[in-house]
């Protein structure tokens, strides 16, 4: 099987930057991020939707499970090139070849360390022995894959002249991509630029061979280093969704893709990734691994398109370009968010109330604004549930339902069961209680609430946390649910985790009912203000 050439486009146009995604390999190696084969397949389909050029599906020789996951992805995913990592040994290369057999297009990613510390402490090989290993393994791989990528592990701590020699050897023995990893996140942008510029000039290689950057984030410079490499001539960047990976992680795919898109005026290459699929992939990975994305994470953090300061909110209301260099829709985010807090002004409050169906007169708005400011000083962020509660006098969750009592019980034995007795009060239906069981106290409580309210919802995510306030502490619950194919989210506070979670669920149920009423053009509860 001959390796096709990865030729750049004519120099009159921006060159093609290949996106190599390693979420399923390097990303999964991070503690706590392991995925099952079905989960890997689901993520692989999302990555295909994102139009990454190559996805590293795993490390075939690492385990039988990894081999089967790669074969599953290779068999069922079309579009991207499917890749397996391999050490520079015949056994690893054979394992990769078997795993990639069903692939529409396959790539071997073979590596060996080249730095002095790795050669001496880990490999116990001389320079000459490393070169001989590169020659031997690439000859063994020849003709068995559509593409071959060679990585010089710990390249940025390798002697410059030996790095040139090792990469030249790989290119002359069949490698189509030469990867230059900053394996331990040691470098910085100026140094990376100089290294890549030197390699582009000095490495002897066929015209189709491209350079790749694989940067780790130990010093928080993975994205900056990768972009510097692109400026110096790299035409592939290796990255992961949400920047997951060993130690402090890998270069973030979403940040590289959007940096190239937003600043196309300064970068010499462009990716063909579909940025509108970024949000979906990021959110699914976060839920799959049980690891939330930091709120201030670029592109995909919940605050990335959120604005609290009154000056910023006023500008956003007038023209979103005042404070946004990209639209949330460009990365698949549902929309910008004006976060209401103590820094927010009356313009933002009035706009949010209007979206909730309220149009208070000036005196009522001033009254609500004073309540809002007092609540913001006490709680920080104020959400829709809080505003509905201010306008309607509902419970703390913003729901018409009030939680009167929660009782939790667990049976003894080898397989204990959790039960919850919940008592709610409704202004029309009065007091109602019910008992239900579930896998855990919150699940049992949710089951009882759904029986009481007569609803059937799918819980997409639930996040709870404790925070200090002026009178001690409170618990905050953020929930996302799906009702009849539509998703709703809500937040509530409570004296304990279960009560806060129940109130958050009740608020989302009310939002779903309100949407149904509006869609059916039925009258909504009086908003006479």
Coordinates of C-alpha atoms in Angstrom, one line a residue:
X1 CA 0.0 0.0 0.0
X2 CA 1.7 3.2 -1.1
X3 CA 1.6 6.3 1.1
X4 CA -0.2 9.2 -0.7
X5 CA 1.4 12.5 -0.7
X6 CA 0.2 15.2 1.7
X7 CA 1.0 18.1 -0.7
X8 CA 0.3 21.6 0.4
X9 CA -2.0 23.8 -1.7
X10 CA -0.3 26.4 -4.1
X11 CA 1.5 29.2 -2.2
X12 CA -0.9 31.8 -3.6
X13 CA -3.5 30.5 -1.1
X14 CA -3.3 29.9 2.6
X15 CA -1.8 26.4 3.1
X16 CA -3.7 23.6 4.6
X17 CA -3.2 23.0 8.3
X18 CA -4.0 19.4 9.2
X19 CA -5.8 18.9 12.6
X20 CA -4.5 15.7 14.3
X21 CA -6.8 14.9 17.2
X22 CA -5.4 12.8 20.1
X23 CA -8.4 13.0 22.5
X24 CA -8.9 9.3 22.3
X25 CA -5.2 8.4 22.9
X26 CA -3.1 11.0 24.7
X27 CA -6.2 12.6 26.2
X28 CA -7.5 9.3 27.5
X29 CA -4.1 8.5 29.1
X30 CA -4.7 11.2 31.7
X31 CA -5.8 9.9 35.1
X32 CA -9.5 9.7 35.4
X33 CA -10.2 10.1 31.7
X34 CA -10.4 6.4 30.6
X35 CA -13.2 5.6 28.2
X36 CA -15.0 2.4 27.2
X37 CA -15.0 1.2 23.6
X38 CA -18.6 2.4 23.0
X39 CA -17.7 5.8 24.5
X40 CA -14.6 6.1 22.3
X41 CA -16.8 5.3 19.3
X42 CA -19.3 8.0 20.2
X43 CA -16.5 10.5 20.6
X44 CA -15.0 9.4 17.3
X45 CA -18.2 10.1 15.5
X46 CA -18.3 13.6 17.0
X47 CA -14.7 14.2 15.9
X48 CA -15.7 13.1 12.4
X49 CA -18.5 15.6 12.5
X50 CA -15.9 18.2 13.5
X51 CA -13.9 17.2 10.4
X52 CA -10.6 16.6 12.0
X53 CA -8.1 15.3 9.5
X54 CA -6.6 12.5 11.6
X55 CA -7.9 11.0 14.8
X56 CA -5.5 8.9 17.0
X57 CA -7.9 6.3 18.2
X58 CA -5.6 4.7 20.7
X59 CA -2.4 2.7 21.3
X60 CA -3.0 -0.8 19.9
X61 CA -0.2 -2.5 21.8
X62 CA -1.2 -1.0 25.2
X63 CA -4.1 -3.5 25.8
X64 CA -6.5 -5.9 24.0
X65 CA -9.2 -3.3 24.9
X66 CA -7.4 -0.6 23.1
X67 CA -6.9 -2.8 20.0
X68 CA -10.6 -3.6 19.8
X69 CA -11.6 0.0 20.3
X70 CA -9.3 1.1 17.4
X71 CA -10.7 -1.7 15.2
X72 CA -14.3 -0.6 16.1
X73 CA -13.6 3.0 15.2
X74 CA -11.7 2.0 12.1
X75 CA -14.6 -0.1 10.9
X76 CA -17.4 2.3 11.7
X77 CA -16.0 5.9 11.3
X78 CA -15.5 7.4 7.9
X79 CA -13.9 10.7 6.9
X80 CA -10.8 11.2 9.0
X81 CA -7.7 9.1 8.8
X82 CA -7.6 6.6 11.7
X83 CA -4.3 6.4 13.5
X84 CA -2.7 4.1 16.1
X85 CA 0.3 5.0 18.2
X86 CA 3.2 2.5 18.3
X87 CA 6.7 2.3 19.9
X88 CA 9.6 1.7 17.5
X89 CA 9.3 -2.1 17.7
X90 CA 8.1 -4.7 15.3
X91 CA 5.5 -6.0 17.8
X92 CA 3.9 -2.6 18.3
X93 CA 3.8 -2.0 14.6
X94 CA 2.2 -5.4 14.0
X95 CA -0.5 -4.6 16.6
X96 CA -1.2 -1.2 15.0
X97 CA -1.5 -2.9 11.5
X98 CA -4.0 -5.4 12.8
X99 CA -6.1 -2.8 14.7
X100 CA -6.2 -0.5 11.6
X101 CA -7.1 -3.2 9.1
X102 CA -10.8 -2.0 8.6
X103 CA -9.9 1.6 8.2
X104 CA -10.9 3.5 5.1
X105 CA -7.6 5.4 5.5
X106 CA -4.9 4.4 8.1
X107 CA -1.9 6.0 9.7
X108 CA 0.9 4.5 11.9
X109 CA 2.3 6.9 14.5
X110 CA 5.6 5.5 15.5
X111 CA 7.9 7.2 18.0
X112 CA 11.2 6.9 19.8
X113 CA 12.8 9.3 22.2
X114 CA 15.8 11.3 21.0
X115 CA 16.8 13.6 23.9
X116 CA 20.0 12.8 25.9
X117 CA 18.0 12.3 29.1
X118 CA 15.7 9.8 27.5
X119 CA 18.4 8.0 25.5
X120 CA 20.5 7.5 28.6
X121 CA 18.0 7.0 31.4
X122 CA 15.2 5.3 29.7
X123 CA 16.3 3.7 26.4
X124 CA 20.0 3.1 27.2
X125 CA 20.8 3.6 23.6
X126 CA 23.5 5.6 21.8
X127 CA 22.7 8.1 19.0
X128 CA 23.7 5.5 16.4
X129 CA 21.4 2.9 17.9
X130 CA 18.5 5.3 17.9
X131 CA 19.1 6.0 14.2
X132 CA 19.3 2.2 13.5
X133 CA 16.0 1.7 15.3
X134 CA 14.3 4.3 13.2
X135 CA 15.5 2.7 10.0
X136 CA 14.5 -0.8 11.1
X137 CA 11.0 0.0 12.3
X138 CA 10.1 2.2 9.3
X139 CA 11.3 -0.6 6.9
X140 CA 9.1 -3.0 8.9
X141 CA 6.1 -0.7 8.5
X142 CA 6.6 0.1 4.8
X143 CA 3.6 -0.6 2.6
X144 CA 1.3 -1.6 5.5
X145 CA -0.4 1.8 6.1
X146 CA -1.7 4.7 4.0
X147 CA 0.4 7.1 5.9
X148 CA 3.3 7.0 8.4
X149 CA 4.1 9.6 11.0
X150 CA 7.3 9.6 13.0
X151 CA 7.7 11.3 16.3
X152 CA 11.0 12.2 18.0
X153 CA 9.9 12.1 21.6
X154 CA 11.2 14.9 23.8
X155 CA 12.4 16.7 20.6
X156 CA 12.7 20.1 22.2
X157 CA 15.4 18.8 24.6
X158 CA 17.3 17.0 21.8
X159 CA 20.6 18.3 20.5
X160 CA 19.6 20.3 17.3
X161 CA 22.0 18.5 15.0
X162 CA 20.9 15.1 16.2
X163 CA 17.2 16.1 15.8
X164 CA 17.9 17.0 12.2
X165 CA 19.6 13.7 11.6
X166 CA 16.9 11.6 13.2
X167 CA 14.1 13.4 11.3
X168 CA 16.0 13.2 8.0
X169 CA 16.4 9.5 8.6
X170 CA 12.7 9.0 9.2
X171 CA 11.8 11.0 6.1
X172 CA 14.2 9.1 3.9
X173 CA 12.7 5.8 5.2
X174 CA 9.1 6.5 4.4
X175 CA 7.7 8.9 7.0
X176 CA 5.1 11.3 5.6
X177 CA 4.8 13.4 8.7
X178 CA 7.6 14.4 11.0
X179 CA 6.3 15.2 14.5
X180 CA 8.4 17.4 16.8
X181 CA 6.9 17.0 20.3
X182 CA 7.4 19.3 23.2
X183 CA 6.8 16.2 25.3
X184 CA 7.2 17.9 28.8
X185 CA 5.8 21.3 28.0
X186 CA 9.3 22.8 28.3
X187 CA 9.5 25.3 25.5
X188 CA 8.2 28.8 24.8
X189 CA 7.0 30.4 21.5
X190 CA 10.2 32.1 20.4
X191 CA 12.2 28.9 20.9
X192 CA 9.6 26.7 19.2
X193 CA 9.6 29.1 16.2
X194 CA 13.4 28.9 15.9
X195 CA 13.4 25.1 16.2
X196 CA 10.8 24.6 13.5
X197 CA 12.3 27.2 11.2
X198 CA 15.6 25.5 11.5
X199 CA 14.1 22.0 10.9
X200 CA 12.2 23.3 7.8
X201 CA 15.5 24.5 6.4
X202 CA 17.8 21.7 7.3
X203 CA 15.9 18.3 7.3
X204 CA 16.3 16.4 4.1
X205 CA 12.9 15.2 3.0
X206 CA 10.7 14.6 -0.1
X207 CA 8.5 17.5 -1.0
X208 CA 5.2 16.0 0.4
X209 CA 6.6 15.5 3.9
X210 CA 5.1 17.9 6.5
X211 CA 6.1 18.9 10.0
X212 CA 3.8 18.5 13.0
X213 CA 3.7 20.2 16.4
X214 CA 2.7 18.3 19.6
X215 CA 2.8 20.6 22.6
X216 CA 2.0 19.9 26.2
X217 CA 0.7 22.5 28.6
X218 CA 2.9 22.2 31.6
X219 CA 3.8 25.9 31.5
X220 CA 0.4 26.9 30.0
X221 CA 2.0 27.5 26.6
X222 CA 0.7 24.6 24.5
X223 CA -1.5 26.6 22.2
X224 CA 0.9 29.5 21.9
X225 CA 3.7 27.1 21.1
X226 CA 1.7 25.3 18.5
X227 CA 0.7 28.5 16.8
X228 CA 4.3 29.6 16.8
X229 CA 5.2 26.3 15.1
X230 CA 2.6 27.0 12.4
X231 CA 4.1 30.4 11.7
X232 CA 7.5 28.7 11.3
X233 CA 6.3 26.1 8.9
X234 CA 4.4 23.3 10.8
X235 CA 1.4 22.1 8.8
X236 CA -0.1 19.8 11.3
X237 CA -1.0 20.5 15.0
X238 CA -1.7 17.7 17.4
X239 CA -4.4 18.6 19.9
X240 CA -7.3 17.3 22.1
X241 CA -10.8 18.5 22.8
X242 CA -10.9 20.5 26.0
X243 CA -7.1 20.3 26.1
X244 CA -7.2 17.0 28.0
X245 CA -4.0 14.8 28.2
X246 CA -1.1 13.8 30.3
X247 CA -0.3 16.0 33.3
X248 CA -1.5 19.6 32.5
X249 CA -2.9 18.4 29.2
X250 CA -2.4 18.9 25.4
X251 CA -2.9 21.8 23.1
X252 CA -6.6 22.6 23.0
X253 CA -8.2 21.8 19.6
X254 CA -10.9 24.4 20.0
X255 CA -8.4 27.2 20.8
X256 CA -6.1 26.4 17.8
X257 CA -9.0 26.1 15.4
X258 CA -10.6 29.4 16.4
X259 CA -7.3 31.2 16.6
X260 CA -6.6 30.3 13.0
X261 CA -10.1 31.3 12.0
X262 CA -10.3 34.6 13.9
X263 CA -6.8 35.7 13.1
X264 CA -6.6 34.4 9.5
X265 CA -4.8 37.7 8.7
X266 CA -1.7 36.6 10.6
X267 CA -1.4 32.9 10.2
X268 CA -0.1 31.3 6.9
X269 CA -2.3 28.2 7.1
X270 CA -6.0 27.4 7.6
X271 CA -7.8 24.3 8.9
X272 CA -10.8 22.6 7.4
X273 CA -12.4 21.8 10.7
X274 CA -16.1 22.5 11.2
X275 CA -15.9 24.8 14.2
X276 CA -19.7 24.7 14.7
X277 CA -19.3 21.2 16.0
X278 CA -16.8 22.2 18.8
X279 CA -19.4 22.8 21.5
X280 CA -21.2 19.5 21.1
X281 CA -17.9 17.5 21.3
X282 CA -16.7 19.5 24.3
X283 CA -19.9 19.1 26.2
X284 CA -20.2 15.4 25.5
X285 CA -16.6 14.7 26.5
X286 CA -17.1 16.6 29.7
X287 CA -20.1 14.5 30.6
X288 CA -18.5 11.3 29.5
X289 CA -15.4 11.8 31.6
X290 CA -17.2 13.4 34.6
X291 CA -14.8 16.3 34.5
X292 CA -16.3 19.8 34.1
X293 CA -14.7 22.4 31.9
X294 CA -13.3 25.3 33.9
X295 CA -15.8 28.3 33.6
X296 CA -13.1 30.6 32.2
X297 CA -11.8 28.1 29.7
X298 CA -11.4 29.7 26.3
X299 CA -14.0 28.9 23.6
X300 CA -15.9 26.2 25.6
X301 CA -16.0 27.4 29.2
X302 CA -19.5 28.6 30.3
X303 CA -18.2 32.1 30.8
X304 CA -16.5 32.3 27.4
X305 CA -19.5 34.1 26.0
X306 CA -20.9 35.5 29.2
X307 CA -20.9 39.1 30.3
X308 CA -21.6 40.5 33.7
X309 CA -20.1 44.0 33.9
X310 CA -22.7 46.6 33.2
X311 CA -20.5 48.5 30.7
X312 CA -19.9 45.3 28.8
X313 CA -23.6 44.3 28.9
X314 CA -24.7 47.7 27.6
X315 CA -22.2 47.4 24.7
X316 CA -23.4 43.8 24.0
X317 CA -27.0 45.0 23.9
X318 CA -26.1 47.7 21.4
X319 CA -23.7 45.6 19.2
X320 CA -22.3 42.2 20.2
X321 CA -19.1 43.0 18.3
X322 CA -18.1 45.5 21.0
X323 CA -17.0 42.7 23.3
X324 CA -17.0 39.5 21.2
X325 CA -14.4 38.6 18.7
X326 CA -16.3 35.5 17.5
X327 CA -19.9 34.6 17.8
X328 CA -21.0 31.8 20.1
X329 CA -22.9 30.2 17.1
X330 CA -19.5 29.9 15.3
X331 CA -18.5 27.2 17.8
X332 CA -21.9 25.7 18.2
X333 CA -22.8 27.5 21.5
X334 CA -26.5 28.2 21.7
X335 CA -25.9 32.0 22.4
X336 CA -24.3 34.7 24.4
X337 CA -25.2 35.0 28.0
X338 CA -25.6 38.2 30.0
X339 CA -24.7 37.0 33.5
X340 CA -26.5 38.9 36.1
X341 CA -24.5 39.8 39.1
X342 CA -23.6 42.7 41.3
X343 CA -21.8 44.4 38.4
X344 CA -24.8 44.3 36.1
X345 CA -26.9 47.3 35.2
X346 CA -30.6 48.0 34.8
X347 CA -30.4 47.6 31.0
X348 CA -29.3 43.9 31.3
X349 CA -31.9 43.2 34.0
X350 CA -34.7 44.7 31.9
X351 CA -33.7 42.7 28.9
X352 CA -33.5 39.4 30.9
X353 CA -37.0 40.1 32.4
X354 CA -38.4 40.7 29.0
X355 CA -37.0 37.3 27.8
X356 CA -38.8 35.8 30.8
X357 CA -42.1 37.5 29.7
X358 CA -42.0 40.4 32.2
X359 CA -42.3 44.1 31.3
X360 CA -42.5 45.9 34.6
X361 CA -43.3 49.6 34.6
X362 CA -40.4 52.0 35.7
X363 CA -41.4 52.0 39.4
X364 CA -41.7 48.2 39.6
X365 CA -38.4 47.8 37.7
X366 CA -36.7 50.1 40.2
X367 CA -38.1 47.9 43.0
X368 CA -36.9 44.7 41.4
X369 CA -33.5 46.2 40.6
X370 CA -33.0 47.0 44.3
X371 CA -34.0 43.5 45.3
X372 CA -31.7 42.1 42.5
X373 CA -28.7 44.1 43.7
X374 CA -29.2 43.0 47.3
X375 CA -29.5 39.4 46.3
X376 CA -26.4 39.7 44.0
X377 CA -24.3 41.0 46.9
X378 CA -25.4 38.0 49.0
X379 CA -25.3 35.2 46.4
X380 CA -23.1 36.4 43.5
X381 CA -24.7 35.3 40.2
X382 CA -28.5 35.7 39.9
X383 CA -30.2 33.4 37.4
X384 CA -33.6 33.1 35.9
X385 CA -35.0 31.1 38.8
X386 CA -34.1 34.0 41.2
X387 CA -35.8 36.5 38.9
X388 CA -39.0 34.5 38.6
X389 CA -39.0 34.2 42.4
X390 CA -38.7 38.0 42.8
X391 CA -41.5 38.7 40.2
X392 CA -43.9 35.9 41.3
X393 CA -43.2 35.3 44.9
X394 CA -42.5 31.6 44.2
X395 CA -40.2 29.4 46.3
X396 CA -36.5 30.0 46.3
X397 CA -36.2 27.8 43.2
X398 CA -38.5 30.1 41.2
X399 CA -41.0 27.2 40.9
X400 CA -44.6 27.2 42.0
X401 CA -43.8 24.1 44.0
X402 CA -42.4 24.4 47.5
X403 CA -40.4 21.6 49.1
X404 CA -41.8 21.0 52.5
X405 CA -40.0 17.8 53.6
X406 CA -37.4 15.4 52.4
X407 CA -36.7 12.0 54.1
X408 CA -33.9 9.8 52.9
X409 CA -33.5 6.1 53.9
X410 CA -31.0 3.4 53.0
X411 CA -31.6 -0.3 53.6
X412 CA -28.8 -2.5 55.1
X413 CA -27.3 -5.5 53.4
X414 CA -25.0 -6.4 50.5
X415 CA -27.1 -4.5 48.0
X416 CA -28.6 -1.5 49.8
X417 CA -31.4 0.5 48.3
X418 CA -32.1 4.2 48.7
X419 CA -35.6 5.5 49.3
X420 CA -36.8 9.1 49.4
X421 CA -40.1 10.5 50.8
X422 CA -40.8 13.9 49.3
X423 CA -43.6 16.3 50.3
X424 CA -44.3 19.3 48.0
X425 CA -46.9 22.1 48.1
X426 CA -48.5 23.7 45.1
X427 CA -50.8 26.8 45.2
X428 CA -53.6 24.9 43.4
X429 CA -52.9 21.2 44.1
X430 CA -52.1 21.6 47.7
X431 CA -49.8 19.3 49.6
X432 CA -48.7 16.0 48.0
X433 CA -46.2 13.4 49.1
X434 CA -44.8 10.3 47.6
X435 CA -42.0 7.7 48.1
X436 CA -39.7 6.3 45.5
X437 CA -36.4 4.4 45.2
X438 CA -33.4 5.0 43.1
X439 CA -29.6 4.5 42.6
X440 CA -28.7 7.0 45.3
X441 CA -30.5 9.5 47.4
X442 CA -30.8 12.2 44.7
X443 CA -32.1 9.8 42.1
X444 CA -34.7 8.5 44.6
X445 CA -35.7 12.1 45.4
X446 CA -36.0 12.9 41.6
X447 CA -38.2 9.8 41.1
X448 CA -40.5 10.9 43.8
X449 CA -40.8 14.4 42.4
X450 CA -41.6 13.1 39.0
X451 CA -44.4 11.0 40.4
X452 CA -45.8 13.9 42.3
X453 CA -45.7 16.3 39.4
X454 CA -46.7 13.7 36.8
X455 CA -43.7 14.4 34.6
X456 CA -41.2 12.2 32.8
X457 CA -37.8 13.8 32.2
X458 CA -34.3 12.7 31.4
X459 CA -31.6 14.1 33.6
X460 CA -28.7 15.2 31.4
X461 CA -26.4 16.6 34.0
X462 CA -26.4 17.7 37.6
X463 CA -23.6 19.6 39.3
X464 CA -23.7 20.5 43.0
X465 CA -21.3 22.5 45.1
X466 CA -21.1 24.2 48.5
X467 CA -20.4 27.9 49.0
X468 CA -20.1 30.2 51.9
X469 CA -22.5 33.1 52.3
X470 CA -23.1 35.8 54.9
X471 CA -25.0 33.4 57.3
X472 CA -22.8 30.3 56.9
X473 CA -23.1 28.1 53.9
X474 CA -25.5 27.0 51.2
X475 CA -25.6 24.4 48.5
X476 CA -26.0 25.2 44.8
X477 CA -27.3 22.8 42.2
X478 CA -27.1 23.3 38.4
X479 CA -29.2 20.9 36.4
X480 CA -29.9 20.2 32.7
X481 CA -32.8 18.0 31.7
X482 CA -34.6 16.9 28.5
X483 CA -38.3 17.1 28.3
X484 CA -40.0 15.9 25.1
X485 CA -36.9 16.4 23.1
X486 CA -36.2 19.9 24.4
X487 CA -33.5 20.8 26.9
X488 CA -33.9 23.1 29.9
X489 CA -31.5 24.1 32.5
X490 CA -31.9 25.6 36.0
X491 CA -30.2 26.4 39.2
X492 CA -31.4 26.5 42.8
X493 CA -29.9 27.0 46.3
X494 CA -30.8 25.1 49.4
X495 CA -29.6 24.2 52.9
X496 CA -28.5 20.8 51.6
X497 CA -27.6 19.1 48.3
X498 CA -30.8 17.1 47.9
X499 CA -33.1 20.1 48.6
X500 CA -31.1 22.3 46.2
X501 CA -31.2 19.6 43.5
X502 CA -35.0 19.1 43.9
X503 CA -35.6 22.9 43.6
X504 CA -33.4 23.0 40.5
X505 CA -35.5 20.2 39.0
X506 CA -38.8 21.8 39.9
X507 CA -37.7 25.0 38.2
X508 CA -36.8 23.3 35.0
X509 CA -40.2 21.5 35.0
X510 CA -41.9 24.9 35.3
X511 CA -39.9 26.2 32.4
X512 CA -41.0 23.2 30.3
X513 CA -44.6 23.8 31.1
X514 CA -44.3 27.5 30.3
X515 CA -42.8 26.6 26.9
X516 CA -45.7 24.3 26.2
X517 CA -48.2 26.9 27.1
X518 CA -46.6 29.5 24.9
X519 CA -46.4 27.1 22.0
X520 CA -50.0 26.3 22.3
X521 CA -50.9 30.0 22.6
X522 CA -52.5 29.3 26.0
X523 CA -52.7 32.1 28.6
X524 CA -49.7 32.1 30.9
X525 CA -50.0 32.9 34.7
X526 CA -50.7 36.6 35.1
X527 CA -47.6 38.8 34.9
X528 CA -49.5 41.9 36.0
X529 CA -46.7 44.1 37.3

